Amino acid sequence: MGLSEKELLFQQLIADSKGSIYRVCLSYLHDKDDVQDLYQEILIALWQAMDRFQGKSSWNTYIYRIAINVAIKFKMNQKKINADPLTEYHLEAIEEKQDNKEAELQQLNACIHRLEDADRILISLVLEDLSYKEIAEILCTDTNNIGVRISRIKKKLSKLMEEHYGSI
Amino acid sequence: MDQFESYINKWKAQKSDVQEVDLQKIKSQAQDRLSRHNRKLIISNLWMSIAFAGVFITIGLIWSYFPDRTIHFYAGMFTMLVLLFVFALTQWASVHYKRINPEAEPVRYIKYSLKKLVLNKWILQYGLPIYMVLLGFAFILYFQDIMIGASLQFMIIGYSVTLGYIFLMAILSLKKTKRKIEKINEMISYLKDWENILNQET
């Protein structure tokens, strides 16, 4: 792949996947500055990994896989200095604005952030409306394992939403 | 529409809030990291090769300058050569040769890195002590030849200084080795955590 060809493809991929990459960042991090940093890390990792794309999966799956793994590493490196991203106060503050559509999204996000890292990353892919097969490809695991885990996490997330906000 | 579908719709409706990142900046940062990594690998391999080549040449020269020694002399030298060769092999084996992109092929990268780290840990925990003991043994063999006809006092001094030095080096390196093992354990647990997040069993 020539450099200008790579640049064009990169820009095209970013234009198509900007939203998905952003949402992966959001599902893993709370702080806006961290989200921006992580977003940039993902773009650097994507640029580095582009030459190794073998076409075994779609670009979309490949980008998700890179984004997820950069996010995991980013979060693991941050873990020591990060406090619990979601305090009870935060939950209450969101509750006060329950009518607002933006608040509903924040509620969903708040509950996602209460899940364990592995569950959080998985649910973010489910919320992207990806198939089990695609999710299994992104996480390099088998579809059966994914199916069982997803239904467990969906229940967990719904329960959290119910407990804190009632259903949306 | 079930409840989860409504979550999906809300989730996907989020608009990206990140600032655009300059392509040139991304390219230069990616290149910097790659060069740094390669440079580090090349320098460490180069130093290791030079050091081992120096020792091999020295042993080879000593061997060739003394053609008529006893079997102990050659057995001692040969044991040292074998030890150095095995040590060099284990050092080379700990180097990450495969260029696996960690984000694009995480499972392969984790498995490969874990294999190398476990080998590294084994070398530090068991390989080095075994190496020290065998090195002491090689020196004893060597001394049995070169100390023929020496006084008892000289023999005692010769053995105690050499073996004492090896023992002292082993003791002094304990703290450093412990720190290295701790670091390796940290990296192993980091990789295992990453693996668990990716592939958590039900």
Coordinates of C-alpha atoms in Angstrom, one line a residue:
Chain A
M1 CA 0.0 0.0 0.0
G2 CA 1.5 3.4 -1.0
L3 CA 1.7 6.2 1.4
S4 CA -0.9 8.5 -0.2
E5 CA -3.1 5.5 -0.8
K6 CA -2.8 4.6 2.9
E7 CA -3.5 8.2 3.9
L8 CA -6.6 8.3 1.8
L9 CA -7.8 4.9 3.1
F10 CA -7.1 6.1 6.7
Q11 CA -9.1 9.2 6.3
Q12 CA -11.9 7.3 4.8
L13 CA -11.9 4.8 7.6
I14 CA -11.9 7.5 10.2
A15 CA -14.7 9.3 8.5
D16 CA -16.8 6.1 8.5
S17 CA -15.8 4.9 12.0
K18 CA -15.4 8.1 14.0
G19 CA -18.7 7.6 15.8
S20 CA -18.0 4.0 16.7
I21 CA -14.5 4.7 17.9
Y22 CA -15.8 7.6 20.0
R23 CA -18.5 5.4 21.6
V24 CA -15.9 2.7 22.4
C25 CA -13.9 5.4 24.2
L26 CA -17.0 6.6 26.0
S27 CA -18.0 3.1 27.2
Y28 CA -14.6 2.8 28.8
L29 CA -13.8 6.3 30.1
H30 CA -15.6 9.0 31.8
D31 CA -13.4 12.0 31.6
K32 CA -13.7 14.0 28.4
D33 CA -9.9 14.7 28.3
D34 CA -9.2 11.0 28.7
V35 CA -11.6 10.3 25.9
Q36 CA -9.8 12.6 23.6
D37 CA -6.4 11.0 24.5
L38 CA -7.7 7.5 24.0
Y39 CA -9.3 8.5 20.7
Q40 CA -5.9 9.7 19.5
E41 CA -4.2 6.6 20.8
I42 CA -6.6 4.5 18.8
L43 CA -5.9 6.5 15.6
I44 CA -2.2 6.0 16.1
A45 CA -2.7 2.2 16.7
L46 CA -4.9 2.0 13.6
W47 CA -2.3 3.8 11.5
Q48 CA 0.3 1.3 12.7
A49 CA -1.9 -1.7 12.2
M50 CA -3.2 -0.8 8.8
D51 CA -0.4 -2.5 6.9
R52 CA -1.1 -5.7 8.6
F53 CA -4.7 -5.9 7.6
Q54 CA -5.1 -9.2 5.7
G55 CA -8.7 -9.0 4.8
K56 CA -9.7 -11.9 7.0
S57 CA -12.4 -9.7 8.6
S58 CA -14.0 -6.5 7.5
W59 CA -12.3 -3.1 8.1
N60 CA -15.1 -2.4 10.6
T61 CA -14.4 -5.4 12.7
Y62 CA -10.6 -4.7 12.5
I63 CA -11.1 -1.1 13.7
Y64 CA -13.3 -2.2 16.6
R65 CA -10.7 -4.8 17.6
I66 CA -8.0 -2.2 17.6
A67 CA -10.1 0.3 19.4
I68 CA -11.2 -2.2 22.1
N69 CA -7.6 -3.4 22.7
V70 CA -6.2 0.1 22.9
A71 CA -9.0 1.0 25.3
I72 CA -8.3 -2.0 27.5
K73 CA -4.6 -1.2 27.7
F74 CA -5.3 2.5 28.2
K75 CA -7.7 1.8 31.1
M76 CA -5.4 -0.8 32.7
N77 CA -2.5 1.7 32.7
Q78 CA -4.8 4.3 34.2
K79 CA -6.3 2.1 36.8
K80 CA -3.9 2.9 39.6
I81 CA -4.6 6.7 39.5
N82 CA -8.3 6.5 38.7
A83 CA -10.9 6.6 41.3
D84 CA -14.3 5.0 40.9
P85 CA -15.7 6.8 37.8
L86 CA -19.2 6.9 39.1
T87 CA -20.1 8.0 42.6
E88 CA -23.5 7.8 44.2
Y89 CA -23.6 11.6 43.9
H90 CA -23.3 11.3 40.2
L91 CA -26.1 8.8 40.0
E92 CA -28.4 11.2 41.9
A93 CA -27.4 14.2 39.8
I94 CA -28.4 12.3 36.7
E95 CA -31.6 11.2 38.3
E96 CA -32.7 14.8 38.8
K97 CA -32.6 15.4 35.0
Q98 CA -34.5 12.3 34.2
D99 CA -36.9 13.9 31.6
N100 CA -34.1 15.1 29.4
K101 CA -33.1 12.9 26.5
E102 CA -29.4 13.6 27.2
A103 CA -29.9 12.6 30.8
E104 CA -31.3 9.2 29.6
L105 CA -28.2 8.6 27.7
Q106 CA -26.1 9.6 30.7
Q107 CA -28.1 7.2 32.8
L108 CA -27.3 4.4 30.4
N109 CA -23.7 5.4 30.3
A110 CA -23.6 5.6 34.1
C111 CA -24.9 2.0 34.4
I112 CA -22.5 0.8 31.8
H113 CA -19.7 2.3 33.8
R114 CA -20.9 0.3 36.8
L115 CA -20.2 -3.0 35.0
E116 CA -16.8 -4.8 35.2
D117 CA -14.3 -4.0 32.5
A118 CA -14.9 -7.2 30.5
D119 CA -18.7 -6.8 30.6
R120 CA -18.5 -3.1 29.7
I121 CA -16.4 -3.7 26.6
L122 CA -18.8 -6.5 25.5
I123 CA -21.9 -4.4 26.1
S124 CA -20.5 -1.5 24.2
L125 CA -20.2 -3.8 21.2
V126 CA -23.8 -5.1 21.7
L127 CA -25.0 -1.5 21.7
E128 CA -23.2 -0.9 18.4
D129 CA -25.7 -3.5 17.1
L130 CA -23.0 -5.9 16.0
S131 CA -23.8 -9.6 15.4
Y132 CA -22.5 -12.3 17.8
K133 CA -20.2 -13.4 15.0
E134 CA -18.7 -10.0 14.6
I135 CA -18.3 -9.5 18.4
A136 CA -16.6 -12.9 18.6
E137 CA -14.2 -11.9 15.8
I138 CA -13.4 -8.6 17.5
L139 CA -12.7 -10.2 20.9
C140 CA -11.0 -13.2 19.3
T141 CA -13.2 -15.7 21.0
D142 CA -16.0 -18.2 20.0
T143 CA -19.6 -17.3 19.3
N144 CA -21.1 -19.7 21.9
N145 CA -19.2 -18.1 24.7
I146 CA -20.2 -14.7 23.5
G147 CA -23.9 -15.5 23.4
V148 CA -24.0 -16.7 27.0
R149 CA -22.1 -13.7 28.3
I150 CA -24.1 -11.2 26.4
S151 CA -27.4 -12.4 27.7
R152 CA -26.0 -12.3 31.3
I153 CA -24.7 -8.8 30.8
K154 CA -27.9 -7.6 29.2
K155 CA -29.8 -8.7 32.3
K156 CA -27.3 -7.1 34.6
L157 CA -27.5 -3.8 32.7
S158 CA -31.3 -3.8 32.6
K159 CA -31.3 -4.6 36.4
L160 CA -29.0 -1.6 37.0
M161 CA -31.2 0.7 35.0
E162 CA -34.3 -0.5 36.8
E163 CA -32.7 -0.1 40.2
H164 CA -31.4 3.4 39.7
Y165 CA -33.8 5.0 37.2
G166 CA -36.7 2.6 36.5
S167 CA -36.8 1.7 32.8
I168 CA -36.1 4.3 30.2
Chain B
M1 CA -39.4 -2.2 20.3
D2 CA -38.0 -4.0 23.2
Q3 CA -36.1 -2.2 26.0
F4 CA -32.7 -3.2 24.8
E5 CA -33.4 -1.9 21.2
S6 CA -34.2 1.4 22.7
Y7 CA -30.8 1.4 24.5
I8 CA -29.1 0.6 21.2
N9 CA -30.9 3.5 19.5
K10 CA -29.9 5.9 22.2
W11 CA -26.4 4.6 22.3
K12 CA -25.9 4.9 18.5
A13 CA -27.5 8.3 18.4
Q14 CA -24.5 9.8 20.3
K15 CA -22.6 12.3 18.3
S16 CA -18.8 12.2 18.3
D17 CA -17.5 15.0 20.5
V18 CA -13.8 14.6 19.9
Q19 CA -11.5 17.1 18.2
E20 CA -10.2 16.2 14.8
V21 CA -6.6 14.9 15.0
D22 CA -4.1 16.0 12.5
L23 CA -3.0 13.1 10.2
Q24 CA 0.6 14.3 10.1
K25 CA 0.7 14.3 13.9
I26 CA -0.6 10.7 14.0
K27 CA 1.9 9.6 11.4
S28 CA 4.9 11.1 13.2
Q29 CA 3.8 9.7 16.6
A30 CA 3.3 6.2 15.1
Q31 CA 6.8 6.4 13.5
D32 CA 8.5 7.7 16.7
R33 CA 7.2 4.7 18.7
L34 CA 8.2 2.2 16.1
S35 CA 11.7 3.6 15.7
R36 CA 12.1 3.7 19.5
H37 CA 11.1 0.1 19.9
N38 CA 13.4 -1.1 17.0
R39 CA 16.3 1.0 18.2
K40 CA 16.1 -0.5 21.7
L41 CA 15.9 -4.0 20.4
I42 CA 18.9 -3.6 18.0
I43 CA 21.1 -1.9 20.7
S44 CA 20.4 -4.6 23.3
N45 CA 21.1 -7.4 20.8
L46 CA 24.2 -5.7 19.6
W47 CA 25.7 -5.3 23.1
M48 CA 24.9 -8.9 23.9
S49 CA 26.6 -10.1 20.8
I50 CA 29.7 -8.0 21.3
A51 CA 30.1 -9.2 24.9
F52 CA 29.7 -12.8 24.0
A53 CA 32.0 -12.6 21.0
G54 CA 34.7 -11.1 23.3
V55 CA 34.4 -13.9 25.8
F56 CA 34.4 -16.6 23.1
I57 CA 37.5 -15.2 21.5
T58 CA 39.3 -14.9 24.8
I59 CA 38.5 -18.5 25.7
G60 CA 39.5 -19.7 22.2
L61 CA 42.9 -17.8 22.5
I62 CA 43.7 -19.3 25.9
W63 CA 42.8 -22.8 24.6
S64 CA 45.1 -22.4 21.6
Y65 CA 48.0 -20.9 23.5
F66 CA 48.1 -24.0 25.8
P67 CA 48.0 -27.1 23.7
D68 CA 49.6 -29.5 26.2
R69 CA 47.5 -29.2 29.4
T70 CA 45.7 -31.9 31.4
I71 CA 42.1 -33.0 30.7
H72 CA 40.9 -30.8 33.6
F73 CA 42.1 -27.6 31.8
Y74 CA 40.2 -28.4 28.6
A75 CA 37.2 -29.8 30.5
G76 CA 37.0 -26.6 32.5
M77 CA 37.3 -24.4 29.4
F78 CA 34.8 -26.5 27.5
T79 CA 32.3 -26.3 30.3
M80 CA 32.7 -22.5 30.4
L81 CA 32.2 -22.4 26.6
V82 CA 29.1 -24.5 26.8
L83 CA 27.7 -22.5 29.7
L84 CA 28.2 -19.2 27.8
F85 CA 26.7 -20.7 24.7
V86 CA 23.6 -21.9 26.5
F87 CA 23.4 -18.6 28.4
A88 CA 23.6 -16.7 25.1
L89 CA 21.0 -18.9 23.6
T90 CA 18.6 -18.3 26.4
Q91 CA 19.2 -14.5 26.2
W92 CA 18.4 -14.6 22.4
A93 CA 15.4 -16.8 23.1
S94 CA 13.9 -14.1 25.4
V95 CA 14.0 -11.5 22.7
H96 CA 10.7 -10.8 20.9
Y97 CA 11.4 -11.5 17.3
K98 CA 8.0 -11.7 15.9
R99 CA 6.5 -8.4 15.0
I100 CA 3.0 -8.9 16.2
N101 CA 0.7 -5.9 16.4
P102 CA -0.7 -6.1 19.9
E103 CA -4.0 -4.3 19.0
A104 CA -4.7 -6.1 15.8
E105 CA -3.7 -9.6 17.0
P106 CA -4.2 -9.4 20.7
V107 CA -4.5 -13.1 21.5
R108 CA -1.5 -14.1 19.5
Y109 CA 0.5 -11.2 21.0
I110 CA -0.5 -12.1 24.5
K111 CA 0.3 -15.8 24.1
Y112 CA 3.7 -15.0 22.5
S113 CA 4.6 -12.4 25.1
L114 CA 3.6 -14.7 28.0
K115 CA 5.7 -17.5 26.6
K116 CA 8.7 -15.2 26.4
L117 CA 8.1 -13.7 29.9
V118 CA 7.7 -17.2 31.5
L119 CA 11.0 -18.2 29.9
N120 CA 12.6 -15.0 31.2
K121 CA 11.3 -15.7 34.7
W122 CA 12.5 -19.3 34.6
I123 CA 16.0 -18.1 33.6
L124 CA 16.2 -15.6 36.4
Q125 CA 14.7 -18.0 39.0
Y126 CA 16.4 -21.2 38.2
G127 CA 18.7 -20.7 35.2
L128 CA 21.0 -18.2 36.8
P129 CA 21.6 -20.1 40.1
I130 CA 22.3 -23.3 38.0
Y131 CA 24.6 -21.3 35.8
M132 CA 26.5 -19.9 38.8
V133 CA 27.0 -23.4 40.3
L134 CA 28.2 -24.9 37.0
L135 CA 30.5 -21.9 36.4
G136 CA 32.0 -22.5 39.9
F137 CA 32.4 -26.2 38.9
A138 CA 34.1 -25.2 35.6
F139 CA 36.6 -23.0 37.5
I140 CA 37.4 -25.9 39.9
L141 CA 38.2 -28.1 37.0
Y142 CA 40.3 -25.4 35.4
F143 CA 42.2 -24.7 38.7
Q144 CA 43.0 -28.4 39.1
D145 CA 45.2 -28.0 36.1
I146 CA 46.7 -24.6 36.6
M147 CA 47.4 -25.2 40.3
I148 CA 49.4 -28.3 39.8
G149 CA 52.5 -27.9 42.0
A150 CA 51.2 -24.8 43.7
S151 CA 51.5 -24.4 47.5
L152 CA 48.5 -25.3 49.7
Q153 CA 48.2 -21.6 50.7
F154 CA 48.1 -20.4 47.1
M155 CA 45.5 -23.0 46.3
I156 CA 43.3 -22.0 49.2
I157 CA 43.6 -18.3 48.2
G158 CA 43.0 -19.1 44.5
Y159 CA 39.9 -21.2 45.2
S160 CA 38.4 -19.0 47.8
V161 CA 38.9 -15.7 45.9
T162 CA 37.4 -17.1 42.7
L163 CA 34.5 -19.1 44.3
G164 CA 34.0 -16.3 46.8
Y165 CA 33.7 -13.8 43.9
I166 CA 31.1 -16.0 42.2
F167 CA 29.2 -16.4 45.4
L168 CA 29.4 -12.6 46.1
M169 CA 28.1 -11.8 42.6
A170 CA 25.2 -14.2 43.1
I171 CA 24.3 -12.6 46.4
L172 CA 24.7 -9.0 45.1
S173 CA 22.5 -9.8 42.1
L174 CA 19.7 -11.3 44.3
K175 CA 18.1 -8.0 44.9
K176 CA 18.3 -7.0 41.2
T177 CA 17.0 -10.4 40.1
K178 CA 14.1 -10.1 42.6
R179 CA 13.1 -6.7 41.2
K180 CA 13.3 -8.1 37.6
I181 CA 11.1 -11.1 38.6
E182 CA 8.6 -8.7 40.2
K183 CA 8.5 -6.6 37.0
I184 CA 8.0 -9.8 35.0
N185 CA 5.2 -10.9 37.3
E186 CA 3.6 -7.5 36.8
M187 CA 3.8 -7.8 33.1
I188 CA 2.4 -11.4 33.2
S189 CA -0.5 -10.3 35.3
Y190 CA -1.1 -7.3 33.0
L191 CA -1.2 -9.6 30.0
K192 CA -3.4 -12.1 31.8
D193 CA -5.9 -9.4 32.8
W194 CA -6.0 -8.2 29.2
E195 CA -6.6 -11.8 28.1
N196 CA -9.4 -12.2 30.7
I197 CA -11.1 -9.0 29.6
L198 CA -11.1 -10.2 26.0
N199 CA -12.0 -13.8 26.6
Q200 CA -13.7 -14.1 30.0
E201 CA -15.2 -17.5 30.4
T202 CA -18.8 -17.8 31.5

